One Martini backbone bead per residue (centre of mass of N, CA, C, O) as a GRO file, in nm:
protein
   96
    1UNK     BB    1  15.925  17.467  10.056
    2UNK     BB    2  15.790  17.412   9.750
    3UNK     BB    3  15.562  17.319   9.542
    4UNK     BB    4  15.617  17.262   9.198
    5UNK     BB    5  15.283  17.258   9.151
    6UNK     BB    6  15.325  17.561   9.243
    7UNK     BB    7  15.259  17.890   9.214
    8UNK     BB    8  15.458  18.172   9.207
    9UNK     BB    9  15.292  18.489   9.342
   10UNK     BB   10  15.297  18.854   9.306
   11UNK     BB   11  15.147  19.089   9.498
   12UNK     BB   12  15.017  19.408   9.380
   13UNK     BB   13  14.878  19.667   9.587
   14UNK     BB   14  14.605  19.938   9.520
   15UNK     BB   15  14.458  20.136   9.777
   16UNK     BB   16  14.358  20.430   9.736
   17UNK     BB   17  14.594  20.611   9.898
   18UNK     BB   18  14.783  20.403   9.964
   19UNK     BB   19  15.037  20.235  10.022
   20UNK     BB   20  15.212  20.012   9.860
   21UNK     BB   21  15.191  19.655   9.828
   22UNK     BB   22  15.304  19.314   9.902
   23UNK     BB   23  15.286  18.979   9.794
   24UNK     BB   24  15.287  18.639   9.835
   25UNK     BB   25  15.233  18.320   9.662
   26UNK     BB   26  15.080  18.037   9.626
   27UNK     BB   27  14.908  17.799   9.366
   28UNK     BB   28  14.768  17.559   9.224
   29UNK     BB   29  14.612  17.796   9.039
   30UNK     BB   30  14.429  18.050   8.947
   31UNK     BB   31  14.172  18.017   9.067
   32UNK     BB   32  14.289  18.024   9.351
   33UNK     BB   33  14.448  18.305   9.320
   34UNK     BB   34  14.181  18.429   9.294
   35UNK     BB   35  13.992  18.385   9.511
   36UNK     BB   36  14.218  18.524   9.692
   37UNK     BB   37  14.262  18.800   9.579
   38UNK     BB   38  13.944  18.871   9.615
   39UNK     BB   39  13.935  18.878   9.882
   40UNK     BB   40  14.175  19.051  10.027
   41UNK     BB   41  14.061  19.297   9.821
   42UNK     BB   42  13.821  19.319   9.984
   43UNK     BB   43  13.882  19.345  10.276
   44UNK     BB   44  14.083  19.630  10.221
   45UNK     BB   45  13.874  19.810  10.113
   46UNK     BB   46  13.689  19.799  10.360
   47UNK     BB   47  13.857  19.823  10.578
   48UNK     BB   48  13.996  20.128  10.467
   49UNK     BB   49  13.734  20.286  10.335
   50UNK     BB   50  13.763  20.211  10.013
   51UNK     BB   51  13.613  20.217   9.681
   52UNK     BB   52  13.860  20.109   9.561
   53UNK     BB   53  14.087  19.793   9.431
   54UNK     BB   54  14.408  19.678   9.317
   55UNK     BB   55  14.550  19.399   9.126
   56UNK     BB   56  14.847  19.262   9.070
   57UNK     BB   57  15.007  19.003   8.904
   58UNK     BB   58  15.245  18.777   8.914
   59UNK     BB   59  15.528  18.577   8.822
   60UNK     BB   60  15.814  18.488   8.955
   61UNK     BB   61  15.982  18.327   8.759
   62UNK     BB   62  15.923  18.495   8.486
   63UNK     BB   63  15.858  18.818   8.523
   64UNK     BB   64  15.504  18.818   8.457
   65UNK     BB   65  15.213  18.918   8.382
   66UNK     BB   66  14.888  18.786   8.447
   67UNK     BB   67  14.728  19.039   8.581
   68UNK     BB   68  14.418  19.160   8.675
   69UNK     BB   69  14.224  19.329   9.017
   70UNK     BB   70  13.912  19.446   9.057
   71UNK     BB   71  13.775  19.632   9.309
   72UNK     BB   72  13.401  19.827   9.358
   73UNK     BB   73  13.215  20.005   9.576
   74UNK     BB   74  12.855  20.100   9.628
   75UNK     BB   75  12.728  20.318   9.888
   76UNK     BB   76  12.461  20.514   9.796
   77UNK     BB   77  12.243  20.372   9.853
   78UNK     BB   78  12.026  20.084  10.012
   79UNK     BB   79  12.291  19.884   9.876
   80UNK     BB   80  12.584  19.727   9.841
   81UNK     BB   81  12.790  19.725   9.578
   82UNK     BB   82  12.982  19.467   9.409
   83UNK     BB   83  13.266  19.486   9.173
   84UNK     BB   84  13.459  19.290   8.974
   85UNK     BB   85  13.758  19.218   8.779
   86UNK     BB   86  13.937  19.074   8.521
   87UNK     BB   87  14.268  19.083   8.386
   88UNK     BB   88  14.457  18.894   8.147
   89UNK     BB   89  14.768  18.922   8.118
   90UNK     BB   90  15.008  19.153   7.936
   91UNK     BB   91  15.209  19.383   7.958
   92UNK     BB   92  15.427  19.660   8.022
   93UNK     BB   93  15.467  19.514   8.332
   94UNK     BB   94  15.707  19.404   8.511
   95UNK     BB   95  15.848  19.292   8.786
   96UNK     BB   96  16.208  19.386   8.692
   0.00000   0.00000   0.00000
């Protein structure tokens, strides 16, 4: 049974080439559910050996979207950088 206090969010994967993934999660905050996705899909872009992914965040209870999170690593140069954005809000794409 889920904390009343916590949202329930469905995060869904798109990185690289790689078939779409879903996870859900609790979070006591959005604060806190972003630095979940954005480590998560830090971690699968770099395992996957893929220059960038992103992740878009649902709300389970309303069935709409929160938000995106994208990350992008380019590692062309002498030192490798990673640039990551958020965009909150919803689109025309509910969960279901």
């Amino acid at each position: 049974m889920s904390d009343p206090k916590q949202i329930p969010l469905k995060i869904r994967f798109l990185i690289g080439k790689e078939p779409e993934r879903e996870m859900a999660i609790w979070a006591e905050d959005m604060e806190e559910a972003k630095d979940f996705i954005h480590l998560s899909l830090r971690w699968a872009v770099k395992e996957l050996q893929e220059p960038e992914g992103v992740a878009d965040i649902f709300n389970i209870e309303t069935k709409r979207k929160v938000g995106r999170m994208a990350v992008l690593f380019d590692e062309s140069g002498p030192m490798v950088h990673e640039q990551w954005t958020w965009v909150s809000g919803e689109e025309k794409n509910p969960l279901h």
